[in-house]
Coordinates of C-alpha atoms and ligand atoms in Angstrom, one line a residue:
M165 CA 0.0 0.0 0.0
T166 CA 1.2 3.5 -0.8
F167 CA -0.1 6.9 0.2
M168 CA -0.9 7.6 -3.5
N169 CA -3.6 4.9 -3.7
M170 CA -5.3 5.6 -0.4
G171 CA -7.6 8.3 -1.6
L172 CA -5.8 11.2 0.1
E173 CA -5.7 14.7 -1.4
P174 CA -2.8 14.8 -3.9
E175 CA -1.3 18.0 -2.3
L176 CA -1.1 16.2 1.0
V177 CA 0.8 13.3 -0.6
V178 CA 3.3 15.7 -2.1
A179 CA 3.8 17.4 1.2
I180 CA 4.4 14.2 3.2
S181 CA 6.7 12.7 0.6
R182 CA 8.8 15.8 1.1
L183 CA 8.8 14.9 4.8
G184 CA 10.2 11.5 3.9
F185 CA 7.0 9.5 4.3
E186 CA 7.1 6.8 1.7
T187 CA 4.9 4.0 2.9
P188 CA 2.1 4.2 5.5
T189 CA 2.9 2.9 9.0
P190 CA 0.7 0.0 10.2
V191 CA -1.5 2.4 12.2
Q192 CA -1.9 4.7 9.1
A193 CA -2.7 1.7 6.9
Q194 CA -5.5 0.7 9.2
V195 CA -6.9 4.1 10.3
I196 CA -6.7 6.2 7.1
P197 CA -9.1 4.1 5.0
R198 CA -11.6 3.8 7.8
L199 CA -11.7 7.6 8.4
L200 CA -11.9 8.3 4.7
D201 CA -14.9 5.9 4.5
N202 CA -16.5 8.0 7.2
K203 CA -18.3 5.0 8.6
G204 CA -18.3 5.2 12.4
D205 CA -16.4 5.5 15.6
V206 CA -13.0 3.9 16.0
V207 CA -10.9 3.0 19.0
A208 CA -7.3 2.6 18.0
L209 CA -4.8 1.0 20.4
A210 CA -1.5 2.3 19.3
Q211 CA 1.8 3.4 20.9
T212 CA 3.3 6.8 20.7
G213 CA 5.6 7.3 17.8
T214 CA 3.7 5.0 15.4
G215 CA 2.6 7.7 13.1
K216 CA -0.8 8.4 14.8
T217 CA -0.8 12.1 13.9
A218 CA -0.7 11.4 10.2
A219 CA -3.2 8.6 10.6
F220 CA -5.9 11.0 11.7
G221 CA -4.4 14.2 10.3
L222 CA -4.3 13.2 6.7
P223 CA -8.0 12.1 6.4
I224 CA -9.1 15.1 8.4
L225 CA -7.3 17.4 6.0
T226 CA -8.5 15.5 2.9
M227 CA -12.2 15.8 4.0
L228 CA -12.1 19.5 5.0
D229 CA -14.5 21.9 3.3
R230 CA -11.9 24.8 3.0
E231 CA -14.6 27.3 1.9
N232 CA -16.3 26.9 5.2
R233 CA -14.1 28.6 7.9
A234 CA -15.8 26.9 10.8
P235 CA -14.3 24.1 13.0
Q236 CA -14.9 20.8 11.3
A237 CA -12.5 18.7 13.4
L238 CA -11.6 18.8 17.0
V239 CA -8.4 17.1 18.3
L240 CA -8.0 16.8 22.1
C241 CA -4.7 15.8 23.7
P242 CA -3.3 15.9 27.2
T243 CA -0.5 18.5 27.1
R244 CA 0.4 21.8 25.7
E245 CA 3.5 20.4 24.1
L246 CA 1.6 17.6 22.3
C247 CA -1.0 20.1 21.2
V248 CA 1.7 22.3 19.6
Q249 CA 3.4 19.3 18.1
I250 CA 0.2 18.0 16.5
T251 CA -0.6 21.4 15.2
R252 CA 2.9 21.8 13.7
D253 CA 2.7 18.3 12.1
M254 CA -0.7 19.0 10.6
E255 CA 0.5 22.3 9.2
A256 CA 3.4 20.5 7.7
Y257 CA 1.1 18.0 6.0
A258 CA -1.0 20.9 4.7
A259 CA 2.0 22.8 3.4
C260 CA 0.9 22.4 -0.2
S261 CA -2.8 23.0 0.6
P262 CA -3.3 26.7 0.7
G263 CA -6.0 28.2 3.0
V264 CA -6.1 25.5 5.6
S265 CA -6.3 27.0 9.1
I266 CA -5.3 24.9 12.2
L267 CA -5.4 26.4 15.6
A268 CA -3.8 25.2 18.8
V269 CA -5.6 26.1 22.0
Y270 CA -3.9 25.3 25.3
G271 CA -3.6 26.7 28.8
G272 CA -0.7 28.5 30.4
T273 CA -0.8 31.4 27.8
P274 CA -3.2 34.3 27.4
I275 CA -6.5 33.2 26.0
E276 CA -7.2 36.4 24.0
A277 CA -5.0 35.6 21.0
Q278 CA -6.7 32.2 20.7
L279 CA -10.1 33.7 20.9
R280 CA -9.3 36.2 18.2
A281 CA -8.0 33.4 15.9
L282 CA -11.2 31.5 16.5
K283 CA -13.2 34.6 15.6
R284 CA -11.3 34.8 12.3
G285 CA -12.4 31.3 11.6
V286 CA -10.4 28.0 11.7
H287 CA -10.9 24.5 10.1
V288 CA -9.3 22.4 12.8
I289 CA -8.9 23.0 16.5
V290 CA -6.2 21.1 18.4
G291 CA -6.7 21.7 22.1
T292 CA -6.1 20.6 25.7
P293 CA -9.3 19.7 27.5
G294 CA -9.1 22.5 30.1
R295 CA -8.6 25.4 27.7
M296 CA -11.1 24.0 25.2
L297 CA -13.7 23.8 27.9
D298 CA -12.9 27.3 29.1
I299 CA -13.5 28.6 25.5
M300 CA -16.7 26.7 25.2
R301 CA -18.0 28.0 28.5
R302 CA -17.2 31.6 27.3
R303 CA -19.4 30.7 24.2
R304 CA -16.5 31.9 22.0
V305 CA -16.6 28.8 19.7
N306 CA -19.3 27.2 17.7
L307 CA -18.8 23.4 17.4
D308 CA -22.0 22.7 15.4
G309 CA -20.1 22.0 12.3
V310 CA -17.7 19.5 13.9
E311 CA -17.8 16.2 12.1
R312 CA -14.8 14.4 13.6
V313 CA -13.4 14.4 17.2
I314 CA -10.0 12.8 17.9
L315 CA -9.1 11.9 21.5
D316 CA -5.4 11.4 21.4
E317 CA -3.6 9.7 24.2
A318 CA -7.0 9.2 25.9
D319 CA -5.5 7.1 28.7
E320 CA -3.1 9.9 29.6
M321 CA -5.9 12.5 29.5
L322 CA -7.9 10.3 31.9
N323 CA -4.8 9.7 34.1
M324 CA -4.4 13.4 34.3
G325 CA -7.9 13.9 35.7
F326 CA -9.5 15.3 32.5
Q327 CA -12.5 12.9 32.6
E328 CA -15.1 15.6 33.5
D329 CA -13.7 18.1 31.1
L330 CA -13.8 15.6 28.3
E331 CA -17.3 14.6 29.0
A332 CA -18.4 18.2 29.0
I333 CA -16.7 18.8 25.7
L334 CA -18.1 15.7 24.1
A335 CA -21.6 16.8 25.2
G336 CA -21.1 20.0 23.3
V337 CA -20.2 18.3 20.0
P338 CA -23.0 17.2 17.6
D339 CA -24.2 13.6 18.0
S340 CA -23.5 13.0 14.3
A341 CA -19.7 13.6 14.8
H342 CA -17.5 10.6 14.5
T343 CA -15.1 10.0 17.3
L344 CA -11.7 8.4 17.0
L345 CA -10.0 7.5 20.3
F346 CA -6.3 6.7 20.4
S347 CA -4.8 5.1 23.4
A348 CA -1.6 3.3 24.1
T349 CA -3.2 1.2 26.8
M350 CA -6.8 0.2 27.5
P351 CA -7.5 0.7 31.3
R352 CA -11.0 0.3 32.5
Q353 CA -11.6 4.1 32.5
V354 CA -10.9 4.4 28.8
A355 CA -13.0 1.4 28.0
S356 CA -16.0 2.8 29.8
M357 CA -15.5 6.2 28.2
A358 CA -15.5 4.6 24.8
K359 CA -18.6 2.7 25.7
K360 CA -20.4 5.8 27.0
Y361 CA -19.6 8.3 24.3
M362 CA -18.9 6.2 21.2
H363 CA -21.4 4.4 19.0
E364 CA -20.5 0.8 18.3
A365 CA -16.9 1.7 18.0
E366 CA -14.7 -0.6 15.9
E367 CA -11.5 -1.5 17.8
I368 CA -8.2 -1.5 15.9
T369 CA -5.1 -2.9 17.7
V370 CA -1.8 -2.1 16.2
G371 CA 0.6 -4.5 17.8
Q372 CA -0.4 -6.2 21.0
R373 CA -2.6 -4.6 23.6
N374 CA -0.5 -2.6 26.1
A375 CA 2.5 -3.9 24.2
G376 CA 5.7 -1.9 24.0
A377 CA 7.1 -1.1 20.6
A378 CA 8.6 -4.2 18.9
N379 CA 12.0 -2.7 18.3
V380 CA 12.6 -1.8 21.9
R381 CA 14.9 -3.9 24.1
H382 CA 13.9 -4.0 27.7
D383 CA 16.9 -4.1 30.1
C384 CA 16.6 -4.6 33.9
Y385 CA 19.3 -3.8 36.5
V386 CA 18.5 -5.1 40.0
V387 CA 20.7 -3.2 42.5
H388 CA 20.8 -2.2 46.1
Q389 CA 18.7 0.9 46.7
R390 CA 21.8 2.9 47.6
D391 CA 23.4 2.0 44.3
R392 CA 20.6 3.3 42.1
Y393 CA 22.2 6.6 41.2
R394 CA 25.6 5.0 40.7
T395 CA 24.0 2.5 38.4
L396 CA 22.5 5.3 36.4
K397 CA 25.9 6.9 36.0
R398 CA 27.5 3.6 35.0
I399 CA 24.9 3.1 32.3
A400 CA 25.4 6.6 31.0
D401 CA 29.2 6.0 31.0
Y402 CA 28.8 2.6 29.2
Y403 CA 26.7 4.2 26.4
P404 CA 28.7 7.4 25.6
D405 CA 26.5 8.3 22.7
M406 CA 23.4 8.0 24.8
Y407 CA 20.5 10.4 24.0
A408 CA 18.1 9.6 26.7
I409 CA 15.2 10.5 28.9
V410 CA 15.5 9.5 32.6
F411 CA 12.1 9.1 34.2
C412 CA 11.6 9.8 37.9
R413 CA 8.5 9.5 39.9
T414 CA 8.3 13.0 41.6
R415 CA 9.3 16.5 40.7
Q416 CA 11.7 16.5 43.6
D417 CA 13.4 13.4 42.5
T418 CA 13.6 14.7 39.0
Q419 CA 15.3 17.9 40.0
G420 CA 17.6 16.1 42.5
I421 CA 18.8 13.6 40.0
A422 CA 19.4 16.2 37.3
D423 CA 21.3 18.4 39.8
W424 CA 23.5 15.4 40.7
L425 CA 24.2 14.5 37.1
I426 CA 25.1 18.0 36.3
R427 CA 27.4 18.2 39.3
D428 CA 29.0 14.9 38.1
G429 CA 29.8 16.4 34.7
Y430 CA 27.0 15.0 32.6
N431 CA 25.2 17.0 30.0
A432 CA 21.8 16.8 31.8
D433 CA 18.9 18.9 32.7
S434 CA 15.4 18.5 34.3
L435 CA 11.9 18.9 33.0
H436 CA 9.0 18.9 35.5
G437 CA 5.9 20.8 36.5
D438 CA 7.7 23.1 39.0
L439 CA 9.5 24.8 36.1
T440 CA 7.8 27.8 34.4
Q441 CA 6.6 27.3 30.9
V442 CA 9.5 29.4 29.6
Q443 CA 12.0 27.2 31.4
R444 CA 10.3 24.0 30.1
D445 CA 10.3 25.3 26.6
R446 CA 14.0 26.2 26.8
V447 CA 14.9 22.7 28.2
M448 CA 12.8 21.0 25.5
D449 CA 14.4 23.0 22.7
K450 CA 17.8 22.2 24.0
F451 CA 17.0 18.5 24.1
R452 CA 15.3 18.5 20.7
S453 CA 18.3 20.1 19.1
R454 CA 20.5 17.6 20.9
N455 CA 22.4 20.2 22.8
L456 CA 21.4 18.2 25.8
Q457 CA 22.2 14.5 26.2
I458 CA 20.2 13.4 29.2
L459 CA 16.8 14.8 30.1
V460 CA 15.5 13.9 33.6
A461 CA 11.7 14.2 33.5
T462 CA 8.4 13.4 35.1
D463 CA 5.9 11.4 33.0
V464 CA 3.6 14.3 32.7
A465 CA 6.2 16.9 31.7
A466 CA 7.7 14.6 29.0
R467 CA 4.4 13.8 27.5
G468 CA 4.5 16.3 24.7
L469 CA 8.1 15.9 23.8
D470 CA 8.3 14.6 20.3
V471 CA 11.8 13.2 19.8
N472 CA 12.3 10.2 17.5
D473 CA 15.8 9.1 17.9
L474 CA 16.2 8.5 21.6
T475 CA 18.7 5.7 22.2
H476 CA 17.5 5.1 25.7
V477 CA 14.6 5.5 28.1
I478 CA 15.7 5.0 31.7
N479 CA 13.2 4.3 34.4
F480 CA 15.2 5.6 37.4
N481 CA 12.0 4.6 39.4
L482 CA 9.2 2.4 38.2
P483 CA 6.1 4.4 37.5
D484 CA 3.3 4.1 40.2
D485 CA 0.9 3.1 37.5
L486 CA 2.6 0.3 35.6
N487 CA 0.7 1.2 32.5
S488 CA 2.8 4.2 32.2
Y489 CA 5.8 2.0 31.5
T490 CA 4.4 1.4 28.0
H491 CA 4.3 5.2 27.4
R492 CA 7.7 5.7 28.8
S493 CA 9.4 2.9 26.8
G494 CA 7.4 3.9 23.7
R495 CA 9.5 7.1 23.6
T496 CA 12.4 5.1 22.2
G497 CA 12.3 2.8 19.2
R498 CA 10.2 5.2 17.3
A499 CA 9.8 5.7 13.6
G500 CA 11.4 2.4 12.8
K501 CA 14.5 3.0 14.9
S502 CA 15.6 0.7 17.7
G503 CA 16.0 1.6 21.3
I504 CA 16.6 0.4 24.8
S505 CA 14.3 0.8 27.7
V506 CA 16.1 0.4 31.0
V507 CA 14.6 -0.1 34.5
I508 CA 16.7 0.2 37.6
V509 CA 15.0 -1.6 40.5
N510 CA 15.9 -2.7 44.0
M511 CA 15.3 -6.3 45.2
R512 CA 11.9 -5.5 46.5
E513 CA 10.6 -4.4 43.1
K514 CA 11.3 -7.6 41.2
G515 CA 7.6 -8.5 41.5
R516 CA 6.6 -5.3 39.7
V517 CA 9.1 -6.1 36.9
Q518 CA 7.3 -9.4 36.4
R519 CA 4.0 -7.6 36.2
I520 CA 5.4 -5.3 33.5
Q521 CA 6.7 -8.3 31.6
R522 CA 3.2 -9.8 31.5
M523 CA 1.7 -6.5 30.5
I524 CA 4.0 -5.7 27.6
G525 CA 4.3 -9.4 26.5
S526 CA 8.0 -9.3 26.3
K527 CA 10.9 -10.3 28.6
F528 CA 13.4 -8.1 30.3
E529 CA 17.0 -8.9 29.8
F530 CA 18.4 -8.9 33.4
R531 CA 21.9 -7.3 33.1
K532 CA 24.8 -6.8 35.4
V533 CA 25.8 -3.2 35.9
P534 CA 28.8 -2.7 33.7
N535 CA 32.1 -2.9 35.6
G536 CA 35.0 -0.5 35.2
R537 CA 36.7 -2.5 32.5
Q538 CA 33.6 -2.8 30.4
V539 CA 32.9 1.0 30.7
C540 CA 36.5 1.8 29.7
E541 CA 36.3 -0.6 26.7
A542 CA 33.0 0.9 25.6
Q543 CA 34.4 4.4 25.9
L544 CA 37.5 3.5 23.9
L545 CA 35.6 1.8 21.1
S546 CA 33.2 4.8 20.9
M547 CA 36.2 7.1 20.5
I548 CA 37.5 4.9 17.7
E549 CA 34.1 4.9 16.1
R550 CA 34.2 8.7 16.2
M551 CA 37.7 8.8 14.9
R552 CA 36.7 6.6 12.0
G553 CA 33.8 8.9 11.2
V554 CA 35.5 12.3 11.6
E555 CA 36.0 14.3 8.4
V556 CA 39.6 15.1 7.7
D557 CA 40.3 18.4 6.1
H558 CA 43.5 17.3 4.2
E559 CA 44.2 20.8 2.9
Q560 CA 44.5 22.2 6.4
I561 CA 46.1 19.2 8.1
D562 CA 48.6 18.1 5.5
V563 CA 50.8 21.1 6.0
F564 CA 51.5 20.0 9.6
L565 CA 52.3 16.4 8.7
P566 CA 56.0 16.8 8.1
A567 CA 56.5 18.4 11.5
I568 CA 54.3 15.8 13.2
N569 CA 56.2 12.9 11.5
R570 CA 59.5 14.4 12.6
A571 CA 58.3 14.7 16.2
L572 CA 57.1 11.1 16.2
E573 CA 60.3 9.7 14.6
G574 CA 61.6 6.6 16.3
M575 CA 58.2 5.6 18.0
E576 CA 56.5 2.4 17.1
Q577 CA 52.9 2.6 15.9
D578 CA 51.6 0.7 19.0
E579 CA 53.4 3.1 21.2
I580 CA 51.8 6.1 19.5
V581 CA 48.3 4.6 19.7
K582 CA 48.8 3.8 23.4
R583 CA 50.0 7.3 24.2
F584 CA 47.1 9.0 22.4
V585 CA 44.7 6.7 24.2
A586 CA 46.4 7.5 27.5
L587 CA 46.2 11.2 26.8
E588 CA 42.5 11.0 26.5
F589 CA 41.7 8.3 28.9
N590 CA 44.2 8.2 31.8
T591 CA 41.8 9.8 34.2
L592 CA 39.0 7.5 33.3
L593 CA 41.2 4.4 33.4
K594 CA 42.6 5.3 36.8
Y595 CA 39.2 6.1 38.1
Y596 CA 37.6 2.9 37.1
R597 CA 40.7 0.7 37.9
D598 CA 39.7 0.4 41.5
T599 CA 35.9 0.8 41.2
G600 CA 34.0 -2.2 42.5
D601 CA 31.1 -4.1 40.9
L602 CA 27.7 -2.8 41.8
A603 CA 26.5 -6.4 42.1
T604 CA 23.5 -7.2 44.1
S605 CA 24.7 -10.6 45.3
T606 CA 27.8 -9.5 47.1
P607 CA 27.3 -7.6 50.3
A608 CA 28.6 -4.1 50.4
P609 CA 31.9 -3.8 52.3
R610 CA 31.6 -2.3 55.8
S611 CA 32.7 1.2 56.2
G612 CA 36.3 1.8 56.6
K613 CA 37.3 -1.6 55.3
A614 CA 36.9 -1.0 51.6
A615 CA 39.0 1.8 50.2
K616 CA 37.5 1.8 46.7
P617 CA 37.2 5.1 45.0
S618 CA 33.7 6.1 44.1
P619 CA 32.6 7.9 41.0
T620 CA 33.1 11.6 40.6
P621 CA 35.3 12.2 37.6
R622 CA 33.3 11.8 34.4
P623 CA 34.9 10.6 31.2
A624 CA 34.8 13.2 28.5
P625 CA 31.5 12.5 26.8
A626 CA 31.1 12.0 23.1
P627 CA 30.3 15.3 21.5
M628 CA 26.6 15.6 20.6
A629 CA 26.0 16.3 16.9
P630 CA 23.3 18.7 16.0
R631 CA 20.3 16.8 14.8
E632 CA 20.7 17.7 11.1
Q633 CA 24.3 16.7 10.9
T634 CA 25.1 13.2 9.8
A635 CA 27.3 10.9 11.7
T636 CA 30.2 11.5 9.4
A637 CA 29.7 15.3 9.6
K638 CA 29.9 15.4 13.4
A639 CA 31.7 18.4 14.5
P640 CA 34.9 17.3 16.2
A641 CA 34.0 19.2 19.3
A642 CA 36.8 19.8 21.7
P643 CA 36.7 17.1 24.3
E644 CA 35.9 18.3 27.8
P645 CA 38.9 18.9 29.9
A646 CA 39.6 15.7 31.8
P647 CA 38.5 16.3 35.4
A648 CA 41.1 15.9 38.2
P649 CA 41.0 12.5 39.7
A650 CA 39.0 12.4 42.9
P651 CA 40.6 11.2 46.1
P652 CA 39.8 7.6 47.0
R653 CA 36.6 7.4 49.0
P654 CA 35.3 4.5 50.9
R655 CA 31.9 3.0 49.8
E656 CA 30.3 4.2 53.1
V657 CA 31.3 7.4 54.8
R658 CA 30.7 8.3 58.4
M659 CA 29.5 11.9 58.7
F660 CA 29.5 14.3 61.5
I661 CA 26.7 16.9 61.9
N662 CA 26.6 19.7 64.4
I663 CA 23.0 19.1 65.4
G664 CA 22.1 16.9 68.4
Q665 CA 19.5 16.1 71.0
L666 CA 19.6 19.6 72.3
D667 CA 18.4 20.8 69.0
G668 CA 15.4 18.4 69.0
I669 CA 16.8 16.2 66.3
N670 CA 16.0 12.4 66.1
P671 CA 17.0 9.8 63.5
K672 CA 13.8 10.4 61.5
K673 CA 14.1 14.1 61.5
L674 CA 17.7 13.9 60.5
S675 CA 17.0 11.6 57.6
D676 CA 13.9 13.7 56.6
M677 CA 16.1 16.9 56.6
I678 CA 18.7 15.3 54.5
N679 CA 16.1 14.0 51.9
R680 CA 14.4 17.4 51.9
E681 CA 17.6 19.4 51.4
C682 CA 18.9 17.0 48.7
N683 CA 15.5 16.8 47.0
R684 CA 15.7 13.0 46.8
E685 CA 15.9 9.9 49.0
V686 CA 19.4 9.6 50.3
P687 CA 20.0 6.3 52.1
V688 CA 21.2 7.3 55.6
R689 CA 22.4 4.5 58.0
K690 CA 23.8 4.0 61.5
I691 CA 22.5 7.3 62.9
D692 CA 23.9 8.1 66.4
I693 CA 22.3 11.1 68.0
M694 CA 24.4 12.7 70.7
R695 CA 23.5 15.7 72.9
R696 CA 25.1 18.4 70.7
Y697 CA 25.9 16.6 67.5
S698 CA 25.2 13.4 65.7
F699 CA 26.8 10.9 63.3
F700 CA 25.5 9.0 60.4
E701 CA 26.6 6.9 57.5
I702 CA 26.0 7.5 53.8
A703 CA 27.3 6.2 50.5
G704 CA 30.8 7.5 49.8
E705 CA 29.7 9.4 46.6
D706 CA 27.1 11.3 48.6
A707 CA 29.5 12.7 51.0
D708 CA 30.8 15.7 49.1
P709 CA 27.5 16.9 47.7
L710 CA 25.8 16.4 51.0
T711 CA 28.5 18.5 52.7
I712 CA 28.0 21.2 50.2
I713 CA 24.2 21.1 50.2
L714 CA 23.7 20.9 53.9
C715 CA 26.1 23.7 54.7
K716 CA 23.4 26.0 53.3
A717 CA 20.7 24.5 55.5
R718 CA 19.4 25.5 58.9
F719 CA 17.8 23.4 61.6
A720 CA 16.0 24.7 64.7
G721 CA 17.4 28.2 63.9
R722 CA 21.0 27.0 63.6
D723 CA 23.3 26.9 60.7
V724 CA 24.0 23.2 59.9
R725 CA 27.6 22.0 59.5
V726 CA 28.4 18.6 58.1
E727 CA 31.7 16.9 57.5
P728 CA 33.1 13.5 56.8
V729 CA 34.6 11.9 59.9
N730 CA 37.9 10.5 58.7
D731 CA 41.1 10.3 60.7
E732 CA 42.7 13.4 59.1
L733 CA 39.7 15.6 59.7
K734 CA 38.6 14.2 63.0
S735 CA 38.7 16.6 65.9
K736 CA 39.7 15.4 69.3
R737 CA 36.2 15.7 70.5
I738 CA 34.8 13.6 67.7
K739 CA 37.4 10.9 68.3
R740 CA 36.6 10.9 72.0
T741 CA 32.9 10.5 71.3
E742 CA 33.5 7.7 68.9
R743 CA 35.6 5.8 71.4
R744 CA 32.8 6.2 73.9
I745 CA 30.3 4.8 71.4
K746 CA 32.5 1.9 70.7
A747 CA 33.0 1.2 74.4
K748 CA 29.2 1.1 74.9
G749 CA 28.8 -1.5 72.2
G750 CA 27.9 0.9 69.5
K751 CA 25.3 2.8 71.5
P752 CA 25.7 6.4 72.6
G753 CA 25.6 6.3 76.4
P754 CA 25.4 8.9 79.1
R755 CA 28.3 11.3 79.3
K756 CA 30.6 11.8 82.1
P757 CA 28.9 14.1 84.7
R758 CA 29.8 17.7 84.1
K759 CA 30.3 20.5 86.5
L760 CA 27.0 22.2 86.6
G761 CA 26.1 25.7 87.7
K762 CA 23.4 26.4 90.3
A763 CA 20.5 26.4 87.8
G764 CA 21.6 23.0 86.5
K765 CA 23.2 24.6 83.5
R766 CA 26.8 24.4 82.5
K767 CA 29.0 26.7 84.4
P768 CA 29.9 29.6 82.2
T769 CA 33.6 30.3 81.5
K770 CA 34.5 33.6 83.1
G771 CA 33.9 36.6 80.8
K772 CA 32.6 34.4 78.0
P773 CA 29.0 33.3 77.5
S774 CA 28.6 29.6 77.6
R775 CA 27.6 27.6 74.5
A776 CA 24.1 27.1 75.9
Q777 CA 23.8 30.8 76.6
R778 CA 24.9 31.6 73.1
R779 CA 22.4 29.1 71.7
E780 CA 19.6 30.7 73.7
Q781 CA 20.6 34.1 72.5
R782 CA 20.4 33.0 68.8
Ligands
AMP1099 P1 3.6 10.3 15.6 O1 3.3 9.0 16.2 O2 2.5 10.8 14.8 O3 4.1 11.2 16.6 O4 4.8 10.0 14.6 C1 6.1 9.6 15.0 C2 7.1 10.1 14.0 O5 7.1 9.2 12.8 C3 7.0 11.5 13.5 O6 8.3 12.1 13.5 C4 6.5 11.4 12.1 O7 7.0 12.5 11.3 C5 7.1 10.1 11.6 N1 6.2 9.4 10.6 C6 4.9 9.3 10.7 N2 4.4 8.5 9.7 C7 5.5 8.2 8.9 C8 5.7 7.5 7.7 N3 4.7 6.9 7.1 N4 6.9 7.3 7.2 C9 8.0 7.9 7.9 N5 7.9 8.6 9.0 C10 6.7 8.7 9.5

């Protein structure tokens, strides 16, 4: 089947062939003839990225009465971004069809311009439910001429709580209008909506129900909770050409993980609902143009992001609603490309992974987190790949060759290769040389015993090519300066914090404060609360950032100070306290009685207010 013999308007076929559409995708092959036949309602179960927009857009545009500038089709979708995307796509299909007017209406921007455009007359409205209903309630749109209603990503619209809005909108559309509902999954809510508002809808399934895209590989890494972030970094290091979305459950997690990745030298940024629309647009533009390699996002915020060539989708946390996994993984492996959907889970989440397997009808490949050697090899091979693809400007370079050859005289070819590799990779090799496996089966070494360095230096990433550049035309961007090697850090680090019982802290409050300040769940162990200060243990790689983040925090009106307790840094007081804890079998016991003043308070040193007095004064 070709687009030519489907009965589409010839101008549309010309426009889409310029976009590179040669043959219809499966969803287009099934949906376009049905819509052109104009027979009845359709429920289409199809993933994102399967060509849905053209599947409904091309028949809608073919059947428009262009003389009549009144809305004839209404497309509803969950987010502003998707709304803009659909409008842009449909405008591109109509590029050779003059006089077609398609309007996007969505919230978060002033309504007046949209109302004025409606007044001038439009053929197709693409809207988000909230804004569409707002316009209908203001009686600023007449939907009497609407013949087709498209509910795109219906499951997402219902997930986002748009049920009532959708029902109100559908009630305002003529009964004679045909409805086409697209959904990646078929939860009960969608089925009952289809039953209530659609007339004997024909169901089309493209691929399996709830199934992920066929060309997506599903990888699963089972790790200790505390290794989740380190695993993410290893995966990012192992795939240096990664172009990925990392999904987190909450806005706080999203921001936290993005901040940590940025701090660790990755080309990452965040996308979530706490950002303003301008910030979100900026991040999405950066990501679309491939000036950003890793986007950390919530499900909702990433919804409208139309990017086809993602290499990876990473589930840093599994979604609360497992159906969302299909949406997430459907963001890779689009438009005929292949992709990898990764889940990072802890031991307790294995059951949820099984449920996802049943849901998507394909198996996860359970993988070991790449070790240092594997990461180094992958990075080296990627560099060689880039070296092979780089364009050599002979005219410019040849003039230097005699001098270069003279300088290299007497060196074997092997030696030259090794030295160039060392130049680029010494830091990485050194860093990964002593890094342990993040295996789930081997218990983590106790603090102090293991002296394995933990990640901080980041290998220079592969330069990102602008989207339109081909692999061979990649700009040989200057590699990032290699970061200085980090001092070796144990896997677990004992930390001191200057907050204790007197400040009203307890283990829960301490752990809550750390999570709150870091915007993510930081595993905190072995908490010992003393009268004036406390100790706790965290993963080695968390020690530096925590020290930086917490030094800006306040607790009970006091500035917080945190520092790692290691022998060099340890003050006499900390050492004494630690010895006392050890002597009491690990439990902080009562202190030696102190000299007390009359009022039961510590005796002040002459001329100087006591610490307790200073604290009260604060
Ligand atoms: P959609 O599911 O509509 O978001 O489409 C996903 C991507 O596939 C978009 O970038 C489209 O431009 C592209 N696409 C849609 N249909 C075709 C086709 N028949 N041939 C090639 N690419 C297509």
